[in-house]
PDB file of C-alpha atoms in Angstrom:
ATOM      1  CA  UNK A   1      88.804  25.297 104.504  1.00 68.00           C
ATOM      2  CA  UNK A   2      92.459  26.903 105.030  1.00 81.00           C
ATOM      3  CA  UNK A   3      92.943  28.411 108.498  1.00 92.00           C
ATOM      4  CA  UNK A   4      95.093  31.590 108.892  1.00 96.00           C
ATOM      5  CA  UNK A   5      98.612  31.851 107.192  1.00 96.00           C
ATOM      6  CA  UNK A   6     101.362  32.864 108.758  1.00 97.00           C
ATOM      7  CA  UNK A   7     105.302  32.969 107.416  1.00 96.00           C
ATOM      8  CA  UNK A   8     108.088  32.582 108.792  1.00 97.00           C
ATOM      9  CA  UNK A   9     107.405  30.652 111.565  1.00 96.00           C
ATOM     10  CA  UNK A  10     110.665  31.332 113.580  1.00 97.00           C
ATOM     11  CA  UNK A  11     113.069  34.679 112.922  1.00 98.00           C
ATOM     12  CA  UNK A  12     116.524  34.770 115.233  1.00 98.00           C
ATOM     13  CA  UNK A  13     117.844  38.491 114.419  1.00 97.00           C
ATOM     14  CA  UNK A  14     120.218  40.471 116.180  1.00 97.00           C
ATOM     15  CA  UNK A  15     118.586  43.939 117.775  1.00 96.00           C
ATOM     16  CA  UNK A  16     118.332  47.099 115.310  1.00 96.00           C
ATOM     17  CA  UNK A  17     118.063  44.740 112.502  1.00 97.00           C
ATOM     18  CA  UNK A  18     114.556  44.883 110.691  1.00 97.00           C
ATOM     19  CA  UNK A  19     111.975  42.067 109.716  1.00 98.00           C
ATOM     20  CA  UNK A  20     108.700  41.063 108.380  1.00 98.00           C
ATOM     21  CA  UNK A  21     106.052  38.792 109.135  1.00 98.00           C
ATOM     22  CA  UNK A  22     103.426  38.107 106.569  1.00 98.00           C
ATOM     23  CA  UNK A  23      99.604  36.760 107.122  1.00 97.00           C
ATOM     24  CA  UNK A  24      97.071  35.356 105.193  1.00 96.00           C
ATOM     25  CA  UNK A  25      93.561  35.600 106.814  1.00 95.00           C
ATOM     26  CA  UNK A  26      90.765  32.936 105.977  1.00 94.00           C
ATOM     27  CA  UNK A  27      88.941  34.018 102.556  1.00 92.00           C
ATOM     28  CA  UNK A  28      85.983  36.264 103.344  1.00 89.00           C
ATOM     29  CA  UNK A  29      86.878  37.461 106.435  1.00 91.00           C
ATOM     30  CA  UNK A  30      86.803  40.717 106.395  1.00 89.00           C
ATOM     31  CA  UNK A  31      88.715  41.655 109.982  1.00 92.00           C
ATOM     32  CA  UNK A  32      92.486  40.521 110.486  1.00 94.00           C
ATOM     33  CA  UNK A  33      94.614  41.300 113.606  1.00 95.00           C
ATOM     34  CA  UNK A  34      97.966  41.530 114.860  1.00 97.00           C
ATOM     35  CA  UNK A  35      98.738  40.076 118.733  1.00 97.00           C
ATOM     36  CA  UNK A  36     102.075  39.925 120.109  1.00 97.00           C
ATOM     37  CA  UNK A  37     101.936  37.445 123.060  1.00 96.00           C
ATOM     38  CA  UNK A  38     105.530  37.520 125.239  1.00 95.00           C
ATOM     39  CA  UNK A  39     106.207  34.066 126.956  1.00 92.00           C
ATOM     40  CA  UNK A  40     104.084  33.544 129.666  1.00 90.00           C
ATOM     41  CA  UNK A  41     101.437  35.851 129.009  1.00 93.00           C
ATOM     42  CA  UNK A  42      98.130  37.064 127.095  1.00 94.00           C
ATOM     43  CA  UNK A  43      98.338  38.074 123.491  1.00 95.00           C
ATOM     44  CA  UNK A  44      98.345  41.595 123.432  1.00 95.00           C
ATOM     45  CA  UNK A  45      96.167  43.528 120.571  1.00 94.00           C
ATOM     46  CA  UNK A  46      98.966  45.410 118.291  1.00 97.00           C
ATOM     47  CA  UNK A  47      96.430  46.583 115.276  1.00 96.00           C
ATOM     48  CA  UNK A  48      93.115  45.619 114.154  1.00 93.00           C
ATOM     49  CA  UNK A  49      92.023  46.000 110.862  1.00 92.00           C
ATOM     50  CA  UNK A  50      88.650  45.889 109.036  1.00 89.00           C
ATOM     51  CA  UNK A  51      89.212  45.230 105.368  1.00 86.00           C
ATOM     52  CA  UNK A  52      91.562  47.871 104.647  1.00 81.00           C
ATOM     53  CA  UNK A  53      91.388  50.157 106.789  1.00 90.00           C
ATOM     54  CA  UNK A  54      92.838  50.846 110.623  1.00 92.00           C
ATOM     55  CA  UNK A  55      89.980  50.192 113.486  1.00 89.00           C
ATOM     56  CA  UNK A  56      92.407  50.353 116.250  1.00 90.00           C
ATOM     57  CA  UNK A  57      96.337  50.607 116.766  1.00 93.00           C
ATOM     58  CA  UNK A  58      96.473  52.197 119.694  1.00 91.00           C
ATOM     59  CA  UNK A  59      99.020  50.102 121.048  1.00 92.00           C
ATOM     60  CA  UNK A  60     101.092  49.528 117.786  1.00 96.00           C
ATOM     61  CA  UNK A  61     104.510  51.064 118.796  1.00 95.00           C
ATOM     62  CA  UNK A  62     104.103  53.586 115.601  1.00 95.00           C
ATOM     63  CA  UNK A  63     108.237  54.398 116.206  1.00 95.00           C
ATOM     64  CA  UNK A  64     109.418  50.647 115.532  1.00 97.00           C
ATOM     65  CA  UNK A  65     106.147  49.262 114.305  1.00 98.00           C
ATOM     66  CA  UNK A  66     103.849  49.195 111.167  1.00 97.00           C
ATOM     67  CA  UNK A  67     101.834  47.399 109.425  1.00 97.00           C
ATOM     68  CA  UNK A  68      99.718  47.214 106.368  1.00 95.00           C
ATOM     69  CA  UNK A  69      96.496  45.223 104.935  1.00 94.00           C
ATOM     70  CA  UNK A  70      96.698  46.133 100.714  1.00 82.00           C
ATOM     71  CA  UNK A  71      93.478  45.537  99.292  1.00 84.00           C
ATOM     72  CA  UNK A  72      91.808  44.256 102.097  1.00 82.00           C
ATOM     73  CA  UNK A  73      93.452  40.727 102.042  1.00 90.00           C
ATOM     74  CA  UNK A  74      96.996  39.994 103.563  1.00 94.00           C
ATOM     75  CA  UNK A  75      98.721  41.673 105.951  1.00 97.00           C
ATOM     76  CA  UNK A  76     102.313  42.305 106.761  1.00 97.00           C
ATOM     77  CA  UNK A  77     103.669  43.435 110.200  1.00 98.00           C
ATOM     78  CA  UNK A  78     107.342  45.183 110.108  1.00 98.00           C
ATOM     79  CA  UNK A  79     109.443  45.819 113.301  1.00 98.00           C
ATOM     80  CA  UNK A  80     112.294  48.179 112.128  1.00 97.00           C
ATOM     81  CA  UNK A  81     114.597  48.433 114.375  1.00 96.00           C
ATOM     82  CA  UNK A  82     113.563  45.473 116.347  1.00 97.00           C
ATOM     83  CA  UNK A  83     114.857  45.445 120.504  1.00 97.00           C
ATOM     84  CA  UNK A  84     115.318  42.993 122.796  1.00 97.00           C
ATOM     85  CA  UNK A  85     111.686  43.140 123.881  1.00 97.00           C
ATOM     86  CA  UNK A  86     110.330  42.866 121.089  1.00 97.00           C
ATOM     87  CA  UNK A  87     110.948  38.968 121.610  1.00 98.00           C
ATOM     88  CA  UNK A  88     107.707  37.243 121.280  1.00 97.00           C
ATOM     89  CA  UNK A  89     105.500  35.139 119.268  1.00 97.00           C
ATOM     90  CA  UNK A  90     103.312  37.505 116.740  1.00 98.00           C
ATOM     91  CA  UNK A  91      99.516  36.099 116.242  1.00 97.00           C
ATOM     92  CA  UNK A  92      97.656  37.100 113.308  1.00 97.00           C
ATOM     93  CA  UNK A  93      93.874  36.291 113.586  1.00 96.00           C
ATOM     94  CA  UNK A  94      91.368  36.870 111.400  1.00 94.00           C
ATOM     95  CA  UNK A  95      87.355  36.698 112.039  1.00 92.00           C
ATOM     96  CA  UNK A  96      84.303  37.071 109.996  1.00 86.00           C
ATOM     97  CA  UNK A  97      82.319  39.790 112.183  1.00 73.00           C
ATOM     98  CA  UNK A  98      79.242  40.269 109.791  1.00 60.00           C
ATOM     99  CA  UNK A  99      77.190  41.580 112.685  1.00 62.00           C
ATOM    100  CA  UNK A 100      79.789  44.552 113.481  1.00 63.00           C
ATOM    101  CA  UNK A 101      80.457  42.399 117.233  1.00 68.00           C
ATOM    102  CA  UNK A 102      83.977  40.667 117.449  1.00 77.00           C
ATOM    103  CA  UNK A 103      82.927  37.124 116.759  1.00 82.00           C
ATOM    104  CA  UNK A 104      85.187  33.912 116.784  1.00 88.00           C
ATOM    105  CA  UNK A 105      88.890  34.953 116.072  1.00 93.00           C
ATOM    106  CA  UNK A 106      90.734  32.509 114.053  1.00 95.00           C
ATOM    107  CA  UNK A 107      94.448  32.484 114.737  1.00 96.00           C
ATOM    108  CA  UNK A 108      97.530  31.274 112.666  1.00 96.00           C
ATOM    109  CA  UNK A 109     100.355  29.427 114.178  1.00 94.00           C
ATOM    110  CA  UNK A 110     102.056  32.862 114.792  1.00 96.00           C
ATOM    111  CA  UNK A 111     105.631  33.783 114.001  1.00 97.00           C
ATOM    112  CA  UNK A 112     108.310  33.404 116.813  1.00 97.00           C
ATOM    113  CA  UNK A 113     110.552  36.330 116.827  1.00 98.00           C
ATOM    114  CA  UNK A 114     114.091  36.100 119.016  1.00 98.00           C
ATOM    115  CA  UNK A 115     115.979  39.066 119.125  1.00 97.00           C
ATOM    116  CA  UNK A 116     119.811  38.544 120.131  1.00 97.00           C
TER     117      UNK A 116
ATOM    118  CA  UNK B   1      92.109  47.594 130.637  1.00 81.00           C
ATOM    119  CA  UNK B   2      93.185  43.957 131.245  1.00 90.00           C
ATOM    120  CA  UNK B   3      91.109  41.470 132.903  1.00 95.00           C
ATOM    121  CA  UNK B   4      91.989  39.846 135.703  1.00 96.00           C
ATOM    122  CA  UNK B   5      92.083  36.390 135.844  1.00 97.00           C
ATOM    123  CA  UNK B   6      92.225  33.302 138.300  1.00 95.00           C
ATOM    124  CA  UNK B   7      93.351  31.306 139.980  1.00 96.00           C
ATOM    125  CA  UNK B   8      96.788  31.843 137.913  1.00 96.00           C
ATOM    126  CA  UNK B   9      97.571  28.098 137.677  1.00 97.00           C
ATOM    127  CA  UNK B  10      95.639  24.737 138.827  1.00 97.00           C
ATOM    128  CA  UNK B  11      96.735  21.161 138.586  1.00 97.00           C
ATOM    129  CA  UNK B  12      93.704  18.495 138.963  1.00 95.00           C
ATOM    130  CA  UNK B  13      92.997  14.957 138.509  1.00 97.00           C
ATOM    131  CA  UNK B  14      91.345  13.580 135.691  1.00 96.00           C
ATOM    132  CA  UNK B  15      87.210  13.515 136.388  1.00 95.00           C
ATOM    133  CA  UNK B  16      87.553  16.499 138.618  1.00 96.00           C
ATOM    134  CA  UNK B  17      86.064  19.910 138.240  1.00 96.00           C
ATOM    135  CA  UNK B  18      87.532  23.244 137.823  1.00 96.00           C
ATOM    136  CA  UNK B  19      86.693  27.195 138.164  1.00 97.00           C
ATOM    137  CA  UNK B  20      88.333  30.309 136.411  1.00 97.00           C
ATOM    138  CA  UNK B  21      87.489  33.410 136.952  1.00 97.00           C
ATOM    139  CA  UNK B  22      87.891  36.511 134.786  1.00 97.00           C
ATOM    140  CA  UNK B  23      86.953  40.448 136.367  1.00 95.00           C
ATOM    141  CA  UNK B  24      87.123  43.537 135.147  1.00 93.00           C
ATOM    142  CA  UNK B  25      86.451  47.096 136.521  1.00 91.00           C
ATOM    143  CA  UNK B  26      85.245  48.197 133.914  1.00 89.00           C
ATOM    144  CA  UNK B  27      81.819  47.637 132.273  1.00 87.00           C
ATOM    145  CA  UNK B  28      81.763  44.824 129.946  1.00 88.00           C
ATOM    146  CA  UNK B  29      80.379  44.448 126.211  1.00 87.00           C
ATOM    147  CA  UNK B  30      81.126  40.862 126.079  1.00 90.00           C
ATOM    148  CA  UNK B  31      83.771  38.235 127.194  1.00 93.00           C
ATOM    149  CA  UNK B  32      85.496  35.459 125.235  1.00 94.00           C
ATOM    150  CA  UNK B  33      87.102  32.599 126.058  1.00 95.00           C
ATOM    151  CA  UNK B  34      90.288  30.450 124.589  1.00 96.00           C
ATOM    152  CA  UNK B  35      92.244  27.801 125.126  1.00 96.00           C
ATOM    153  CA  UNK B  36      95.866  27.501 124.705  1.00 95.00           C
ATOM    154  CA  UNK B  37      97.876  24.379 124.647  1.00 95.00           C
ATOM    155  CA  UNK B  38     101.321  24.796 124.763  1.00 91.00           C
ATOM    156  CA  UNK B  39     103.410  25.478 121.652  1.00 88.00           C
ATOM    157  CA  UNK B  40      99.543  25.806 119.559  1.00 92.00           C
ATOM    158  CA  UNK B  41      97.671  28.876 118.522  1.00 92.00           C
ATOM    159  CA  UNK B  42      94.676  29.827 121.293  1.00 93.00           C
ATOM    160  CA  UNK B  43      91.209  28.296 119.948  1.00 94.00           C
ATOM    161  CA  UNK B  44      88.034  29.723 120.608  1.00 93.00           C
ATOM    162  CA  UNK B  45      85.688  28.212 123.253  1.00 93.00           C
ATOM    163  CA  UNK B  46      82.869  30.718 123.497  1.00 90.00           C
ATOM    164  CA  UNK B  47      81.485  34.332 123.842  1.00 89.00           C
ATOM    165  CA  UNK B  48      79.181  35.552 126.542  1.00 90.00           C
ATOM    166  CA  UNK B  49      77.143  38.770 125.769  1.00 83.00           C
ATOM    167  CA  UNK B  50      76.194  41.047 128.376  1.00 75.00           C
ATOM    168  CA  UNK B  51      72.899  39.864 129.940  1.00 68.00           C
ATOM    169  CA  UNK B  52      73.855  37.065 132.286  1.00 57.00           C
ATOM    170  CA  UNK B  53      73.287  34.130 129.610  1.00 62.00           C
ATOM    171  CA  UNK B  54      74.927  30.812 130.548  1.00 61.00           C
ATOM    172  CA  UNK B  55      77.006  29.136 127.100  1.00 64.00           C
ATOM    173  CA  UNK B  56      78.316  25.356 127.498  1.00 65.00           C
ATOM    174  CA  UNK B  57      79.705  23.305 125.392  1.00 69.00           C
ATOM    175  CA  UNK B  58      79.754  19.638 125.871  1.00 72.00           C
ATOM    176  CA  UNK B  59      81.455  19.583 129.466  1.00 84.00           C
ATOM    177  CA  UNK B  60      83.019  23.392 129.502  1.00 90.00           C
ATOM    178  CA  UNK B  61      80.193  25.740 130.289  1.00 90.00           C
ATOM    179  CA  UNK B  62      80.676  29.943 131.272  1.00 91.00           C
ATOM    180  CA  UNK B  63      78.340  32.487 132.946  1.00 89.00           C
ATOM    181  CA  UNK B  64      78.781  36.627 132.890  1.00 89.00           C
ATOM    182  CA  UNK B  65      77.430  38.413 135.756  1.00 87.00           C
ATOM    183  CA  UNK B  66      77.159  41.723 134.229  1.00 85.00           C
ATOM    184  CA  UNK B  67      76.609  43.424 137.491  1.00 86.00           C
ATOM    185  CA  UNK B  68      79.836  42.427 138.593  1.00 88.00           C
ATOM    186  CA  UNK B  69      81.710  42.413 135.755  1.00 90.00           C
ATOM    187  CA  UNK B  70      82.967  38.715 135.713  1.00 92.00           C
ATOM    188  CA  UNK B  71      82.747  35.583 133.905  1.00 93.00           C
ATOM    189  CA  UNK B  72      83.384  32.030 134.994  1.00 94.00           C
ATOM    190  CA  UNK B  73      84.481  29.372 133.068  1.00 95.00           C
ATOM    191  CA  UNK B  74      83.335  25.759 134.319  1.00 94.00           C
ATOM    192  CA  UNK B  75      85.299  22.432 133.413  1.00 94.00           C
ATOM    193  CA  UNK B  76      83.293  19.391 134.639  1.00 92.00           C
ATOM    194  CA  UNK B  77      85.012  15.910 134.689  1.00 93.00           C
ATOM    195  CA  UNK B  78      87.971  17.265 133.276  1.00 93.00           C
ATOM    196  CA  UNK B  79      89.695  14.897 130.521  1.00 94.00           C
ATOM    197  CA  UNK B  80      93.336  14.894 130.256  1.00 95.00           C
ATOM    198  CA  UNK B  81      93.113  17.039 126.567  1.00 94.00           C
ATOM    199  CA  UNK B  82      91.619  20.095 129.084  1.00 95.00           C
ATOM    200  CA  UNK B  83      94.931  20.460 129.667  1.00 97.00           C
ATOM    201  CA  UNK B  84      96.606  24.048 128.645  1.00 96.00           C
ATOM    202  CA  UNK B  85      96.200  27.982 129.267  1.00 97.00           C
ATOM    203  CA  UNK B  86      92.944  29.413 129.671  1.00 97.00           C
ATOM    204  CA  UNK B  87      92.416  32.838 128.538  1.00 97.00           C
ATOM    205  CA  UNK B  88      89.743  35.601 129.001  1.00 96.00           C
ATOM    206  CA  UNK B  89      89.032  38.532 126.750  1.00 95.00           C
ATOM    207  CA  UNK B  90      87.151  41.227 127.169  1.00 93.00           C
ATOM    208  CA  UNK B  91      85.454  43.938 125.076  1.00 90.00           C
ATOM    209  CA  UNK B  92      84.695  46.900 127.025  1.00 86.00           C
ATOM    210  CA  UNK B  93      81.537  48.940 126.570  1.00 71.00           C
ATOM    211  CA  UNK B  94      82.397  51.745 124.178  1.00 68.00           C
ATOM    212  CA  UNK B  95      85.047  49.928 121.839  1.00 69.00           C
ATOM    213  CA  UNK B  96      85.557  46.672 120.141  1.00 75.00           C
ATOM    214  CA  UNK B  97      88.691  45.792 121.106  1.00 84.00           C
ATOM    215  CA  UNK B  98      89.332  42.586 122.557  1.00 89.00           C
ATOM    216  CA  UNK B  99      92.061  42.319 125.517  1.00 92.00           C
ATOM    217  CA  UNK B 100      92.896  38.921 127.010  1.00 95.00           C
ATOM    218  CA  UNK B 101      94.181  38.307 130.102  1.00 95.00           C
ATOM    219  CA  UNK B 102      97.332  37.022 131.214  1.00 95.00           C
ATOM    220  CA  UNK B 103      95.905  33.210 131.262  1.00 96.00           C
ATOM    221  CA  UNK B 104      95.305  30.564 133.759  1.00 97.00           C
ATOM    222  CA  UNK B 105      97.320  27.142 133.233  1.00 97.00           C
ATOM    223  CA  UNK B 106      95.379  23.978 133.762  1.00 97.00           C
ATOM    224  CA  UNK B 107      96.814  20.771 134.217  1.00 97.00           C
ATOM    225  CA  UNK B 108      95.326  17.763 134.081  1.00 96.00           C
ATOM    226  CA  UNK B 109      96.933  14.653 136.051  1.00 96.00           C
ATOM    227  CA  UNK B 110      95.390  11.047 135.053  1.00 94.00           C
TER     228      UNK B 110
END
């Protein structure tokens, strides 16, 4: 079985500029999420959805950040325009959550974003 | 509300045994844990539900005192692939959001 997709695997842009990370969850699973994890430290929950729709973004930074999940598939994450801090590696996980608890999350390599 | 973990780092000898902690003060739904090897994505180890149940797998076993609002994770005669950075998440009571915390390095020395 394919684990979680995630392109490109390293980004170097220069702050202000915009980009885009793409995932791929595991077929059938119906909840995908967005982590940022900064060197050194936990990943940190940016959005969580549940096919389609938003279940939680309350720590998406909604003035730099969005993302989307189109028809309840893949997801793309957009930082535009992108600051220093926003250095980091960005996790997309994906899990199958049948019963309605958070069950195993399956996470992609992640996308390593440096911003010069 | 980010759990607290620790110790923050431990370095150990192949065979030895090993304790992490994870608290919160907050009342707890459930608690997760993953492991982290450097450069990797985190892989899942195992959830506890509230209700004090004990989970192991093979030689890496956890408990959740829901009274106090921790979980321990328990490495017995660590190997040398233990090695890496522990994390705890947590889902609060009311919500279903999973926060980790900010991880506990292992490192195991043959």
């Amino acid at each position: 079985e394919a684990g979680v997709a995630q392109s490109p695997r390293y980004k170097i842009i220069e702050k202000r500029q915009s980009v885009a990370f793409w995932c791929n969850p595991i077929s059938g699973h119906a909840t995908l999420y967005w982590y940022q994890q900064i060197l050194g430290q936990g990943p940190k929950l940016l959005i969580q959805f549940q096919n389609n729709g938003v279940v939680d973004d309350s720590q998406l930074p909604k003035d730099r950040f969005s993302a989307e999940r189109l028809k309840g598939v893949d997801s793309t994450l957009k930082i535009q325009p992108a600051k220093l801090e926003d250095s980091a590696v960005y996790l997309c996980a994906s899990s199958l959550d049948q019963t309605g608890n958070t069950g195993e999350l399956f996470f992609g390599e992640g996308s390593r974003l440096t911003v010069l | 509300q980010q759990p607290v973990q620790s110790p923050q780092a431990v370095i150990l000898r192949e065979g030895e045994d090993a304790v992490i902690n994870c608290s919160s003060s907050k009342a707890l739904y459930s608690v997760h844990w993953y492991r982290q090897k450097h450069g990797e994505a985190p892989v899942f180890l195992m959830i506890l539900l509230k209700g004090g149940e004990q989970k192991g797998h093979e030689k890496i076993s956890a408990s959740f005192n829901e009274k106090k609002q921790q979980s321990s994770l328990y490495l017995t005669a660590s190997q040398l692939s233990y090695s890496g950075t522990y994390f705890c998440g947590t889902e609060l009571g009311d919500r279903r959001q999973l926060t980790f915390g900010s991880g506990t390095q292992l490192t195991v020395l043959p």
